PDB file of C-alpha atoms and ligand atoms in Angstrom:
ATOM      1  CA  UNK L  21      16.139  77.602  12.465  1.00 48.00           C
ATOM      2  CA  UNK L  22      16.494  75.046   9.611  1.00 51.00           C
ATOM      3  CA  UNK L  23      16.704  72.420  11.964  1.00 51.00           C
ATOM      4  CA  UNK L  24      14.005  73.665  13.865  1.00 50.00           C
ATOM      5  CA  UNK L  25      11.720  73.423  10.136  1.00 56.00           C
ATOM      6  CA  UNK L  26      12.889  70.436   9.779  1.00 54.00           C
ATOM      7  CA  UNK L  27      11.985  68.945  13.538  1.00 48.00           C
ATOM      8  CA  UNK L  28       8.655  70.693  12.730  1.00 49.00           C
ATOM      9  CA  UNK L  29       7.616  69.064   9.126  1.00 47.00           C
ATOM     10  CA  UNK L  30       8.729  65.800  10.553  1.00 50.00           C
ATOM     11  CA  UNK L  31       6.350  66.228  13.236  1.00 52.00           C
ATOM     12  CA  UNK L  32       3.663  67.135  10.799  1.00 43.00           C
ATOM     13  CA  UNK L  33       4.077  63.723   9.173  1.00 41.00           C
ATOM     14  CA  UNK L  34       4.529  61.822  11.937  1.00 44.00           C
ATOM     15  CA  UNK L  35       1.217  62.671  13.078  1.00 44.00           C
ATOM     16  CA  UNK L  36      -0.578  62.446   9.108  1.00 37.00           C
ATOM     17  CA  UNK L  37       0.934  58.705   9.269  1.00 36.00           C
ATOM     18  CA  UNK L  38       0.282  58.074  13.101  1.00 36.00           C
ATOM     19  CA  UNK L  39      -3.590  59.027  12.602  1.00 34.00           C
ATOM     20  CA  UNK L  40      -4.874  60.723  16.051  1.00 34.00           C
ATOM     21  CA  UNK L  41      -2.844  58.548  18.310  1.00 31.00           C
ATOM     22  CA  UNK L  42      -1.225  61.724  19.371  1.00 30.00           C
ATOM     23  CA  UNK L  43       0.129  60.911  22.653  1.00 35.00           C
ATOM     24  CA  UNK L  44       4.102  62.251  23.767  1.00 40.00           C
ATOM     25  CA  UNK L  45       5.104  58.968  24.025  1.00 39.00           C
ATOM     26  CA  UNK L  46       4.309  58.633  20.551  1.00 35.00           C
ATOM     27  CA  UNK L  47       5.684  61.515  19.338  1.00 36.00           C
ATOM     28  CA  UNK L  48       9.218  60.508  21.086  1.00 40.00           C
ATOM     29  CA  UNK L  49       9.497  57.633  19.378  1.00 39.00           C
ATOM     30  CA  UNK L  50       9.360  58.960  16.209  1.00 36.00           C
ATOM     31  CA  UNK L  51      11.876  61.061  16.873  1.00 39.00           C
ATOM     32  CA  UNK L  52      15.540  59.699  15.863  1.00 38.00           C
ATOM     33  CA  UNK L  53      17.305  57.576  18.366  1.00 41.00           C
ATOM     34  CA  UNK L  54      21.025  59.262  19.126  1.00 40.00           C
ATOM     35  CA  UNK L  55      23.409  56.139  17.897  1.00 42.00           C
ATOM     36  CA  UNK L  56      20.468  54.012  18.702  1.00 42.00           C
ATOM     37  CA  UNK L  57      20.879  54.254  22.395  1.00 48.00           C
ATOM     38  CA  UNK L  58      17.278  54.785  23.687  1.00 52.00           C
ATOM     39  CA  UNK L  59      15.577  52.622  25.558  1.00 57.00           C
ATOM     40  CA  UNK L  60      12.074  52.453  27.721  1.00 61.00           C
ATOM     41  CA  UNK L  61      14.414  52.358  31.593  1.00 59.00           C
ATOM     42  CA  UNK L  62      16.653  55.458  30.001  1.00 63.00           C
ATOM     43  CA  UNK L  63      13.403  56.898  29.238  1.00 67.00           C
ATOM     44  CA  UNK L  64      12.010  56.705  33.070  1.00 66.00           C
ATOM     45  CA  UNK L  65      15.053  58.046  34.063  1.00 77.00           C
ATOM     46  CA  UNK L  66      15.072  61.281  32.124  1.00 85.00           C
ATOM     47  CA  UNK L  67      11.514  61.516  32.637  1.00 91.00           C
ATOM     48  CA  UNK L  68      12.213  61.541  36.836  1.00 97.00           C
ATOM     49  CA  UNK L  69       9.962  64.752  37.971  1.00 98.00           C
ATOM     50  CA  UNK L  70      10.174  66.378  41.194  1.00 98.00           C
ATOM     51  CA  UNK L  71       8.098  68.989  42.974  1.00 99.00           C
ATOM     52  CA  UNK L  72       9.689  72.529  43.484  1.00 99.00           C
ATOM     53  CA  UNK L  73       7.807  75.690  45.333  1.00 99.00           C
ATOM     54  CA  UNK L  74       8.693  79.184  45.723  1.00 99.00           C
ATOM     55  CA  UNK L  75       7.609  79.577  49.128  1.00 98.00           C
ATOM     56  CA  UNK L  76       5.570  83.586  50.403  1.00 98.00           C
ATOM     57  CA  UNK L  77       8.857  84.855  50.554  1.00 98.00           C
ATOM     58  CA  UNK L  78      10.172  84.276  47.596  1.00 98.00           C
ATOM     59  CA  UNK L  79       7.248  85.335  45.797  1.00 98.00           C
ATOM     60  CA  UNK L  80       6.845  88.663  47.951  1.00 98.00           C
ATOM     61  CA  UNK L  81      10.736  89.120  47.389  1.00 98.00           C
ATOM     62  CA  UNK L  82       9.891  88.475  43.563  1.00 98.00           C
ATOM     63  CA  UNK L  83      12.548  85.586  43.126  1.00 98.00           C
ATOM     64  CA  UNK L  84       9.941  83.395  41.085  1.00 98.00           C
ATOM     65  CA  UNK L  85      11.930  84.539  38.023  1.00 98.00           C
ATOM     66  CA  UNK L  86      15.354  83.354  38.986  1.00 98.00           C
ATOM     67  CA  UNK L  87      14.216  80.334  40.675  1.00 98.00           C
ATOM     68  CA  UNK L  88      12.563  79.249  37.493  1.00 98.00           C
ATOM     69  CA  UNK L  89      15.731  80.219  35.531  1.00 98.00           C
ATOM     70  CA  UNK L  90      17.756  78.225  37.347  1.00 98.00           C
ATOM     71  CA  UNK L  91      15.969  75.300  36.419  1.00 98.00           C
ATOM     72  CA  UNK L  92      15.691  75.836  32.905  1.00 97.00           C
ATOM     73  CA  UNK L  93      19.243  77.045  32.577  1.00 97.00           C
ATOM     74  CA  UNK L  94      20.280  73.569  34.264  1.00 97.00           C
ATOM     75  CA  UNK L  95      18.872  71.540  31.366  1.00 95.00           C
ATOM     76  CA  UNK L  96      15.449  70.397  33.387  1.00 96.00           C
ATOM     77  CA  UNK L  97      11.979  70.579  31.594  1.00 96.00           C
ATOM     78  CA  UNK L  98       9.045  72.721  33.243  1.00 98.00           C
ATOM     79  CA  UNK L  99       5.655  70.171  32.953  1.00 98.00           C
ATOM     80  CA  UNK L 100       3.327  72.545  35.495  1.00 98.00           C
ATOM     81  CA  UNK L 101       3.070  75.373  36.914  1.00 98.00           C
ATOM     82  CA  UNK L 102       0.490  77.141  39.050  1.00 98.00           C
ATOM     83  CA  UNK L 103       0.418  79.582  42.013  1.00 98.00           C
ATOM     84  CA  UNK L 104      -2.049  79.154  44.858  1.00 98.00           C
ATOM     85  CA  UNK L 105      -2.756  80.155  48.374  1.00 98.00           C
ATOM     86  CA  UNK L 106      -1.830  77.392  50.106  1.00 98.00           C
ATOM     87  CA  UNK L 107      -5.027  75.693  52.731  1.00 98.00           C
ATOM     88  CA  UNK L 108      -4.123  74.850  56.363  1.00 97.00           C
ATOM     89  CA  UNK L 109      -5.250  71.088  55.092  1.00 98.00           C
ATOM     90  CA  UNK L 110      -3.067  70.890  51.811  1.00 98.00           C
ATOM     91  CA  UNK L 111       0.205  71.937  53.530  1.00 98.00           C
ATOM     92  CA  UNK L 112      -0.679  69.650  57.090  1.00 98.00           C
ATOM     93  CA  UNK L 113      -0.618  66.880  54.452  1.00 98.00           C
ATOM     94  CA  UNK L 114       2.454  68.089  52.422  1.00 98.00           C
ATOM     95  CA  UNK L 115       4.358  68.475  55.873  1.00 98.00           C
ATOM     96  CA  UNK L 116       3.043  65.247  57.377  1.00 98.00           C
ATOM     97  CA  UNK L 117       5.749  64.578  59.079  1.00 97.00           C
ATOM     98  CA  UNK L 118       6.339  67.730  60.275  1.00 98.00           C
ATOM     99  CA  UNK L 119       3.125  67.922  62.039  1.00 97.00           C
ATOM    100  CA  UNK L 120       4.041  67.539  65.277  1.00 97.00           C
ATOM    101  CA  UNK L 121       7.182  69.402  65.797  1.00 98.00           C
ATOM    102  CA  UNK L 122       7.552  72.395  67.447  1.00 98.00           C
ATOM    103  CA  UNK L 123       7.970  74.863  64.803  1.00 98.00           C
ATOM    104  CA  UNK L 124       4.882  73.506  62.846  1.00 98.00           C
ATOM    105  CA  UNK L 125       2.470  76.593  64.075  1.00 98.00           C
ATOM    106  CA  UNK L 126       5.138  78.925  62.946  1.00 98.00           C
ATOM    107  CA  UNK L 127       5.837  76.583  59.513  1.00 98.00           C
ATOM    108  CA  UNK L 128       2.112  76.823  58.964  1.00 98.00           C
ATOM    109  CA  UNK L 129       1.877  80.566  59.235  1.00 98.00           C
ATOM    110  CA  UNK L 130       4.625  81.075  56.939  1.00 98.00           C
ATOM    111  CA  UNK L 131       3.019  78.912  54.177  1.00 98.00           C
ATOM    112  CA  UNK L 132       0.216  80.228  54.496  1.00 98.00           C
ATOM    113  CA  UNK L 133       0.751  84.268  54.885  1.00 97.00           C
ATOM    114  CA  UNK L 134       0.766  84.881  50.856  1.00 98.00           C
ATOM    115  CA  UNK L 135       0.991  82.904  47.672  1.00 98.00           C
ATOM    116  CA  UNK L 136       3.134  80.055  46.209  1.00 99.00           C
ATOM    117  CA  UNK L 137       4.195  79.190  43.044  1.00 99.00           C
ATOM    118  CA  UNK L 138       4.711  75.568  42.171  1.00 99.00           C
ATOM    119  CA  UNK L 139       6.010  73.666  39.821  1.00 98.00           C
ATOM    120  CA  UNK L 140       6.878  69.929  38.260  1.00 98.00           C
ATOM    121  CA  UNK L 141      10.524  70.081  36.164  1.00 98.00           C
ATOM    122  CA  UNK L 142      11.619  67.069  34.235  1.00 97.00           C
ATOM    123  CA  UNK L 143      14.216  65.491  33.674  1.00 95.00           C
ATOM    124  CA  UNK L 144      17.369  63.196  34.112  1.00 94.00           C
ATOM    125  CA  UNK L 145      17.967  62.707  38.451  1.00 96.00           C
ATOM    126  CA  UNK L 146      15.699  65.728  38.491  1.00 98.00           C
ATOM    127  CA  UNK L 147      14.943  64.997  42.642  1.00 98.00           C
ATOM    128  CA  UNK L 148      18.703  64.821  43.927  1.00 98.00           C
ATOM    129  CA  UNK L 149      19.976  67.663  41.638  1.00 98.00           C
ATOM    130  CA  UNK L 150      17.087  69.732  42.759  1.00 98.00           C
ATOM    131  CA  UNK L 151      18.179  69.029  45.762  1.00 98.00           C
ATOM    132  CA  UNK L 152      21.746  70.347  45.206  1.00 98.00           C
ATOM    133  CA  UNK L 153      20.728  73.440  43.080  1.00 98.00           C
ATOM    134  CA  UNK L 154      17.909  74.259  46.368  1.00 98.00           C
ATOM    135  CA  UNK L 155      21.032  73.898  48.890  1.00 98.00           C
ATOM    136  CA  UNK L 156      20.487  72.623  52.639  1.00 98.00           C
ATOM    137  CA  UNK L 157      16.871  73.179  55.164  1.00 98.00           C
ATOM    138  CA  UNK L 158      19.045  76.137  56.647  1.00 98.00           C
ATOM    139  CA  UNK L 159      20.575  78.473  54.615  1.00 98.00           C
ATOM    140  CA  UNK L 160      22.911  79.433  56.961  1.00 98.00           C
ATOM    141  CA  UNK L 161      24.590  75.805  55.925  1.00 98.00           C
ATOM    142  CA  UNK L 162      23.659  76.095  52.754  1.00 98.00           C
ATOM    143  CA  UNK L 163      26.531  76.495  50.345  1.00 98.00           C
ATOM    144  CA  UNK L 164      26.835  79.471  48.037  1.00 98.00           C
ATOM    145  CA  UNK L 165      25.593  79.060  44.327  1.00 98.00           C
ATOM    146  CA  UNK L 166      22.337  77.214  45.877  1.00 98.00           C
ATOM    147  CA  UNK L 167      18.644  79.126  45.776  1.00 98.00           C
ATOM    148  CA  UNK L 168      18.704  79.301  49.911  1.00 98.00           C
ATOM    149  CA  UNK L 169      22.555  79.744  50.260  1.00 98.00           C
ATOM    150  CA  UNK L 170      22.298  82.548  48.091  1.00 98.00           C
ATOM    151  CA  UNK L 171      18.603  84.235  48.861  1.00 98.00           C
ATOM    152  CA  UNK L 172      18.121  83.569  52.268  1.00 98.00           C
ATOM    153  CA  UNK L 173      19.429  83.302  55.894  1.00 98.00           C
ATOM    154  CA  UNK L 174      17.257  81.952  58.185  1.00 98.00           C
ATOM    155  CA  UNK L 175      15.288  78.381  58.420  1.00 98.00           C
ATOM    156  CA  UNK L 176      12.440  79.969  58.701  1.00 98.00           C
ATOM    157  CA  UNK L 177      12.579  81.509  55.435  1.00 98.00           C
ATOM    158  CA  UNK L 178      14.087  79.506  53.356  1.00 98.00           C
ATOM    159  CA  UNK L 179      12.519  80.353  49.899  1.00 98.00           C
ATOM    160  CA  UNK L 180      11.845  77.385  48.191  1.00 98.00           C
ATOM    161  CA  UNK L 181      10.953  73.837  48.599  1.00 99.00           C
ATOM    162  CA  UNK L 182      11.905  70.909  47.067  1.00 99.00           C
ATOM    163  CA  UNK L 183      11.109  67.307  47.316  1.00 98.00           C
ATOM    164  CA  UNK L 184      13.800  65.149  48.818  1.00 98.00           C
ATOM    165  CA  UNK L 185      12.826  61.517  47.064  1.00 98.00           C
ATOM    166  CA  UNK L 186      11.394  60.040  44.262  1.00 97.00           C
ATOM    167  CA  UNK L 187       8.615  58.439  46.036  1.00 98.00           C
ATOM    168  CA  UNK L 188       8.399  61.861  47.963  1.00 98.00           C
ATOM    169  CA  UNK L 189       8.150  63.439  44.876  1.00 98.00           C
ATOM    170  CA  UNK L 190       5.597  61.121  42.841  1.00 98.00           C
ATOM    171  CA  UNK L 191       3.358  61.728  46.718  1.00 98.00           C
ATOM    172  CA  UNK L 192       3.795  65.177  46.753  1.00 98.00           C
ATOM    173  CA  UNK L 193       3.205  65.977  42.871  1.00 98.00           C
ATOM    174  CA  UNK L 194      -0.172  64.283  43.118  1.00 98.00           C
ATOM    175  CA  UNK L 195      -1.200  66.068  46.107  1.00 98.00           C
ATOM    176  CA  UNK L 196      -0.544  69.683  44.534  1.00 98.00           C
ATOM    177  CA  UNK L 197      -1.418  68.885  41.066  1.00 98.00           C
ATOM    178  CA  UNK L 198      -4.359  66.919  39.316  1.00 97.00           C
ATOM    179  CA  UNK L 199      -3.453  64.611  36.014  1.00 95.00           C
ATOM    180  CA  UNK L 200      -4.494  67.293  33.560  1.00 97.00           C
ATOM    181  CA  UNK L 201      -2.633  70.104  35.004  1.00 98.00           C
ATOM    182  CA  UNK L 202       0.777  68.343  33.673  1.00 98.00           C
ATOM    183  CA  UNK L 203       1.697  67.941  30.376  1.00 96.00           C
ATOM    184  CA  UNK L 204       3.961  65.949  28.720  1.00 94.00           C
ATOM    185  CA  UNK L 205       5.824  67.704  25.792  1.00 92.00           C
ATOM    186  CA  UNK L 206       8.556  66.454  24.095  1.00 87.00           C
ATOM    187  CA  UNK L 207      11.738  69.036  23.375  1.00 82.00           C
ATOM    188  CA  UNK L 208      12.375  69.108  19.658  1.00 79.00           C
ATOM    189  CA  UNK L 209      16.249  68.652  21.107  1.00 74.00           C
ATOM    190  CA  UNK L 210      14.782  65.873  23.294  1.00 69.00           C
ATOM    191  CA  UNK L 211      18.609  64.518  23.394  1.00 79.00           C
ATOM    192  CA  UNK L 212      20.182  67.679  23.757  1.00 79.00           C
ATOM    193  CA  UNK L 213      20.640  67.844  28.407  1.00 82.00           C
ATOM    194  CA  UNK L 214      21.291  63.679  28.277  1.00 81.00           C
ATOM    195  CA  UNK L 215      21.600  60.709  26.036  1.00 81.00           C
ATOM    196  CA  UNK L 216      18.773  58.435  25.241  1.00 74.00           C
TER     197      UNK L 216
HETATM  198  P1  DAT X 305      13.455  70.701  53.521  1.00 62.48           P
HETATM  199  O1  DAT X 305      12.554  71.853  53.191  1.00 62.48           O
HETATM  200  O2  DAT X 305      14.897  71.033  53.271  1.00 62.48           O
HETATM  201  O3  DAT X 305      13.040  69.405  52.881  1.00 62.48           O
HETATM  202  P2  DAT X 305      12.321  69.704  55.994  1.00 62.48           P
HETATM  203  O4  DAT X 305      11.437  68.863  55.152  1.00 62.48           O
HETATM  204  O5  DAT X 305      13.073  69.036  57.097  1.00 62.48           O
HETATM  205  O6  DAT X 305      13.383  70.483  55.118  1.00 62.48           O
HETATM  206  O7  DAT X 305      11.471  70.869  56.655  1.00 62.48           O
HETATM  207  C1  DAT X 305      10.454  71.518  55.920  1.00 62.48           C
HETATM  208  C2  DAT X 305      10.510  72.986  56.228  1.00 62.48           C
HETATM  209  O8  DAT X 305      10.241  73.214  57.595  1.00 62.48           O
HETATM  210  C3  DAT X 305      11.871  73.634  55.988  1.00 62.48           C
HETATM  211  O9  DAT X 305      12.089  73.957  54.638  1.00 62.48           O
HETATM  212  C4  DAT X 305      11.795  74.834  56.863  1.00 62.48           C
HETATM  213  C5  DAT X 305      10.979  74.348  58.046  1.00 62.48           C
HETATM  214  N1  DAT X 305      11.867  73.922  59.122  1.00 62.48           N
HETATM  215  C6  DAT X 305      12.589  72.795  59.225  1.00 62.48           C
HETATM  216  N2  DAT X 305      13.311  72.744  60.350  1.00 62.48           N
HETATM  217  C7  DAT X 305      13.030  73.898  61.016  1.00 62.48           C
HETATM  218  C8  DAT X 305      13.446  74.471  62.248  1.00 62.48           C
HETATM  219  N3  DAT X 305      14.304  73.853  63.061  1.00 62.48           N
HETATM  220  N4  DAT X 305      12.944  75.680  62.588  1.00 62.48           N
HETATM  221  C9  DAT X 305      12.078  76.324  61.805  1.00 62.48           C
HETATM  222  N5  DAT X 305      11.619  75.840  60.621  1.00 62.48           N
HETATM  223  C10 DAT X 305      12.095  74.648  60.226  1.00 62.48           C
HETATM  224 MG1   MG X 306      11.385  68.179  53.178  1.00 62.48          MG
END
Protein backbone atom coordinates (compact mmCIF):
# COMPACT_ATOMS: atom_id res chain seq x y z
CA UNK A 1 0.00 0.00 0.00
CA UNK A 2 2.96 2.28 0.90
CA UNK A 3 4.51 1.53 -2.18
CA UNK A 4 1.51 1.95 -3.99
CA UNK A 5 1.41 5.95 -2.23
CA UNK A 6 4.50 6.26 -3.11
CA UNK A 7 4.16 5.11 -7.07
CA UNK A 8 1.13 7.47 -6.83
CA UNK A 9 2.79 10.93 -5.42
CA UNK A 10 5.59 10.28 -7.80
CA UNK A 11 3.20 10.25 -10.51
CA UNK A 12 1.63 13.40 -9.25
CA UNK A 13 4.97 15.17 -9.71
CA UNK A 14 5.97 13.76 -12.62
CA UNK A 15 3.14 15.21 -14.31
CA UNK A 16 3.37 19.00 -12.17
CA UNK A 17 7.10 18.98 -13.70
CA UNK A 18 6.21 17.33 -17.16
CA UNK A 19 3.42 20.15 -17.79
CA UNK A 20 0.45 18.45 -19.96
CA UNK A 21 2.69 16.29 -22.02
CA UNK A 22 0.83 13.46 -20.48
CA UNK A 23 1.35 10.74 -22.84
CA UNK A 24 2.24 6.74 -21.40
CA UNK A 25 5.30 6.89 -22.96
CA UNK A 26 6.04 9.69 -20.85
CA UNK A 27 4.88 8.51 -17.86
CA UNK A 28 7.19 5.19 -18.32
CA UNK A 29 10.05 6.94 -18.48
CA UNK A 30 9.79 8.54 -15.45
CA UNK A 31 9.38 5.64 -13.84
CA UNK A 32 12.77 4.02 -12.38
CA UNK A 33 14.76 1.88 -14.69
CA UNK A 34 15.32 -1.83 -12.90
CA UNK A 35 19.44 -1.83 -12.72
CA UNK A 36 19.23 0.50 -15.62
CA UNK A 37 18.29 -2.13 -18.09
CA UNK A 38 15.50 -0.46 -20.18
CA UNK A 39 15.74 0.33 -23.40
CA UNK A 40 13.33 1.62 -26.49
CA UNK A 41 13.68 -2.41 -28.51
CA UNK A 42 12.94 -4.05 -24.78
CA UNK A 43 10.19 -1.67 -24.72
CA UNK A 44 8.54 -2.93 -28.23
CA UNK A 45 8.93 -6.17 -27.06
CA UNK A 46 6.93 -6.03 -23.87
CA UNK A 47 4.61 -3.82 -25.52
CA UNK A 48 3.86 -6.89 -28.37
CA UNK A 49 -0.22 -6.95 -28.38
CA UNK A 50 -2.24 -9.58 -29.83
CA UNK A 51 -5.93 -9.97 -30.58
CA UNK A 52 -7.94 -12.56 -28.44
CA UNK A 53 -11.97 -13.31 -28.86
CA UNK A 54 -14.31 -15.30 -26.93
CA UNK A 55 -16.13 -16.70 -29.69
CA UNK A 56 -20.76 -17.25 -29.30
CA UNK A 57 -19.95 -20.14 -27.44
CA UNK A 58 -17.96 -19.12 -25.02
CA UNK A 59 -19.95 -16.23 -24.26
CA UNK A 60 -23.36 -18.29 -24.24
CA UNK A 61 -21.38 -20.93 -22.05
CA UNK A 62 -20.33 -17.79 -19.87
CA UNK A 63 -16.46 -18.54 -20.05
CA UNK A 64 -15.66 -14.71 -20.72
CA UNK A 65 -14.62 -14.66 -17.04
CA UNK A 66 -12.03 -17.37 -17.05
CA UNK A 67 -10.76 -16.61 -20.38
CA UNK A 68 -9.99 -13.13 -19.23
CA UNK A 69 -8.44 -14.55 -16.00
CA UNK A 70 -6.23 -16.50 -17.64
CA UNK A 71 -4.69 -13.71 -19.21
CA UNK A 72 -4.33 -11.54 -16.40
CA UNK A 73 -3.19 -14.31 -14.12
CA UNK A 74 -0.34 -15.00 -16.84
CA UNK A 75 1.23 -11.57 -16.31
CA UNK A 76 -0.34 -9.95 -19.78
CA UNK A 77 -1.95 -6.38 -19.70
CA UNK A 78 -5.72 -5.93 -20.93
CA UNK A 79 -5.55 -2.47 -23.41
CA UNK A 80 -9.39 -3.07 -24.95
CA UNK A 81 -12.13 -4.64 -24.59
CA UNK A 82 -15.53 -4.62 -26.25
CA UNK A 83 -18.28 -7.14 -27.19
CA UNK A 84 -20.09 -6.93 -30.51
CA UNK A 85 -22.21 -8.87 -32.88
CA UNK A 86 -19.99 -9.73 -35.29
CA UNK A 87 -21.16 -8.46 -39.42
CA UNK A 88 -20.96 -11.06 -42.23
CA UNK A 89 -18.31 -8.28 -43.74
CA UNK A 90 -16.05 -7.81 -40.54
CA UNK A 91 -15.49 -11.57 -39.98
CA UNK A 92 -15.15 -12.37 -44.22
CA UNK A 93 -12.24 -9.94 -43.71
CA UNK A 94 -10.92 -11.32 -40.34
CA UNK A 95 -11.07 -14.93 -41.96
CA UNK A 96 -9.68 -13.87 -45.33
CA UNK A 97 -8.09 -16.66 -45.90
CA UNK A 98 -10.55 -18.81 -44.88
CA UNK A 99 -12.98 -17.61 -47.35
CA UNK A 100 -13.03 -20.12 -49.62
CA UNK A 101 -12.86 -23.31 -47.78
CA UNK A 102 -15.44 -25.53 -47.26
CA UNK A 103 -16.43 -25.01 -43.80
CA UNK A 104 -16.58 -21.14 -44.27
CA UNK A 105 -20.68 -21.10 -44.48
CA UNK A 106 -20.70 -23.09 -41.34
CA UNK A 107 -17.56 -20.78 -39.76
CA UNK A 108 -19.69 -17.81 -40.68
CA UNK A 109 -22.83 -18.98 -38.96
CA UNK A 110 -21.07 -19.75 -35.90
CA UNK A 111 -19.54 -16.22 -35.62
CA UNK A 112 -22.23 -14.78 -36.25
CA UNK A 113 -25.20 -16.68 -34.17
CA UNK A 114 -24.59 -14.44 -30.82
CA UNK A 115 -22.07 -12.04 -29.41
CA UNK A 116 -18.24 -11.81 -29.01
CA UNK A 117 -16.12 -10.39 -26.69
CA UNK A 118 -12.77 -9.09 -27.78
CA UNK A 119 -9.92 -8.01 -26.53
CA UNK A 120 -6.09 -6.52 -27.03
CA UNK A 121 -3.60 -7.95 -23.95
CA UNK A 122 -0.11 -6.62 -23.70
CA UNK A 123 2.73 -7.67 -23.10
CA UNK A 124 6.19 -9.51 -23.43
CA UNK A 125 5.75 -12.43 -26.70
CA UNK A 126 2.10 -11.76 -26.00
CA UNK A 127 1.13 -13.50 -29.79
CA UNK A 128 3.04 -16.97 -29.37
CA UNK A 129 2.14 -17.40 -25.64
CA UNK A 130 -1.40 -16.63 -26.50
CA UNK A 131 -1.04 -19.03 -28.69
CA UNK A 132 0.08 -21.70 -26.17
CA UNK A 133 -2.34 -20.64 -23.32
CA UNK A 134 -5.45 -20.85 -26.45
CA UNK A 135 -4.08 -24.54 -27.30
CA UNK A 136 -4.39 -26.02 -31.00
CA UNK A 137 -7.53 -25.10 -34.01
CA UNK A 138 -9.02 -28.52 -32.68
CA UNK A 139 -9.45 -29.13 -29.31
CA UNK A 140 -9.52 -32.56 -29.63
CA UNK A 141 -5.45 -32.01 -30.15
CA UNK A 142 -5.36 -29.50 -27.98
CA UNK A 143 -3.41 -30.25 -24.84
CA UNK A 144 -4.96 -30.01 -21.40
CA UNK A 145 -4.34 -26.72 -19.34
CA UNK A 146 -5.14 -24.71 -22.76
CA UNK A 147 -8.68 -22.56 -23.11
CA UNK A 148 -9.89 -25.17 -26.08
CA UNK A 149 -8.17 -28.33 -24.60
CA UNK A 150 -9.93 -27.71 -21.57
CA UNK A 151 -13.53 -26.02 -22.69
CA UNK A 152 -14.19 -27.53 -25.78
CA UNK A 153 -14.22 -30.60 -28.12
CA UNK A 154 -14.99 -29.98 -31.41
CA UNK A 155 -13.36 -27.57 -34.27
CA UNK A 156 -16.28 -26.16 -34.75
CA UNK A 157 -16.54 -24.76 -31.43
CA UNK A 158 -13.57 -23.97 -30.35
CA UNK A 159 -14.19 -20.99 -27.93
CA UNK A 160 -11.79 -18.52 -28.51
CA UNK A 161 -9.62 -17.00 -31.07
CA UNK A 162 -6.38 -15.84 -31.12
CA UNK A 163 -4.08 -14.28 -33.55
CA UNK A 164 -1.28 -16.47 -34.77
CA UNK A 165 1.49 -13.55 -35.79
CA UNK A 166 2.59 -10.34 -35.05
CA UNK A 167 1.81 -8.89 -38.32
CA UNK A 168 -1.51 -10.98 -38.01
CA UNK A 169 -2.06 -9.42 -34.96
CA UNK A 170 -1.14 -5.59 -35.68
CA UNK A 171 -3.90 -6.51 -39.13
CA UNK A 172 -6.37 -7.93 -37.13
CA UNK A 173 -6.29 -5.40 -34.03
CA UNK A 174 -6.93 -2.55 -36.45
CA UNK A 175 -9.70 -4.18 -38.13
CA UNK A 176 -11.74 -4.85 -34.76
CA UNK A 177 -10.68 -1.85 -32.94
CA UNK A 178 -10.33 1.98 -33.83
CA UNK A 179 -7.13 4.05 -32.25
CA UNK A 180 -9.16 5.46 -29.38
CA UNK A 181 -10.70 2.34 -28.23
CA UNK A 182 -7.05 1.22 -26.84
CA UNK A 183 -5.34 2.68 -24.23
CA UNK A 184 -2.06 2.67 -23.17
CA UNK A 185 -1.61 2.53 -19.31
CA UNK A 186 1.36 1.97 -17.64
CA UNK A 187 1.32 -0.72 -14.47
CA UNK A 188 2.61 1.05 -11.41
CA UNK A 189 4.76 -2.51 -11.22
CA UNK A 190 5.53 -1.90 -14.92
CA UNK A 191 8.71 -4.32 -14.22
CA UNK A 192 7.02 -6.68 -12.18
CA UNK A 193 5.91 -9.89 -15.39
CA UNK A 194 9.57 -8.98 -17.27
CA UNK A 195 12.67 -6.90 -17.07
CA UNK A 196 13.07 -3.64 -18.80
P1 LIG B 1 -7.07 -20.83 -35.45
O1 LIG B 1 -8.39 -20.34 -34.94
O2 LIG B 1 -6.46 -21.83 -34.52
O3 LIG B 1 -6.12 -19.73 -35.83
P2 LIG B 1 -7.59 -21.19 -38.28
O4 LIG B 1 -7.20 -19.77 -38.44
O5 LIG B 1 -6.94 -22.20 -39.16
O6 LIG B 1 -7.37 -21.68 -36.79
O7 LIG B 1 -9.16 -21.34 -38.48
C1 LIG B 1 -10.04 -20.36 -37.98
C2 LIG B 1 -11.24 -21.05 -37.40
O8 LIG B 1 -11.94 -21.76 -38.40
C3 LIG B 1 -10.92 -22.10 -36.34
O9 LIG B 1 -10.69 -21.54 -35.07
C4 LIG B 1 -12.13 -22.96 -36.38
C5 LIG B 1 -12.53 -22.93 -37.84
N1 LIG B 1 -11.98 -24.09 -38.53
C6 LIG B 1 -10.72 -24.33 -38.93
N2 LIG B 1 -10.58 -25.52 -39.51
C7 LIG B 1 -11.82 -26.09 -39.50
C8 LIG B 1 -12.36 -27.32 -39.95
N3 LIG B 1 -11.61 -28.24 -40.56
N4 LIG B 1 -13.68 -27.54 -39.76
C9 LIG B 1 -14.46 -26.64 -39.17
N5 LIG B 1 -14.02 -25.43 -38.72
C10 LIG B 1 -12.72 -25.16 -38.88
MG1 LIG C 1 -6.17 -18.32 -37.35
Amino acid sequence: MIIFQRCIFKRVLQQFYAGSQETSGSLLRGLPTLNGHRSESNLAGVRERTLIAVKPDGVQRRLVGQIIQRFELRGFKLVGLKMLQVSEDLLSRHYSQLTGKPFYPDLVKYMTSGPVVVMVWEGYNAVQTSRAMVGLTNPADAQAGTVRGDFSIHVSRNVVHASDSPEGAQKEIQLWFQGQELLNWDCCYHNITCEL
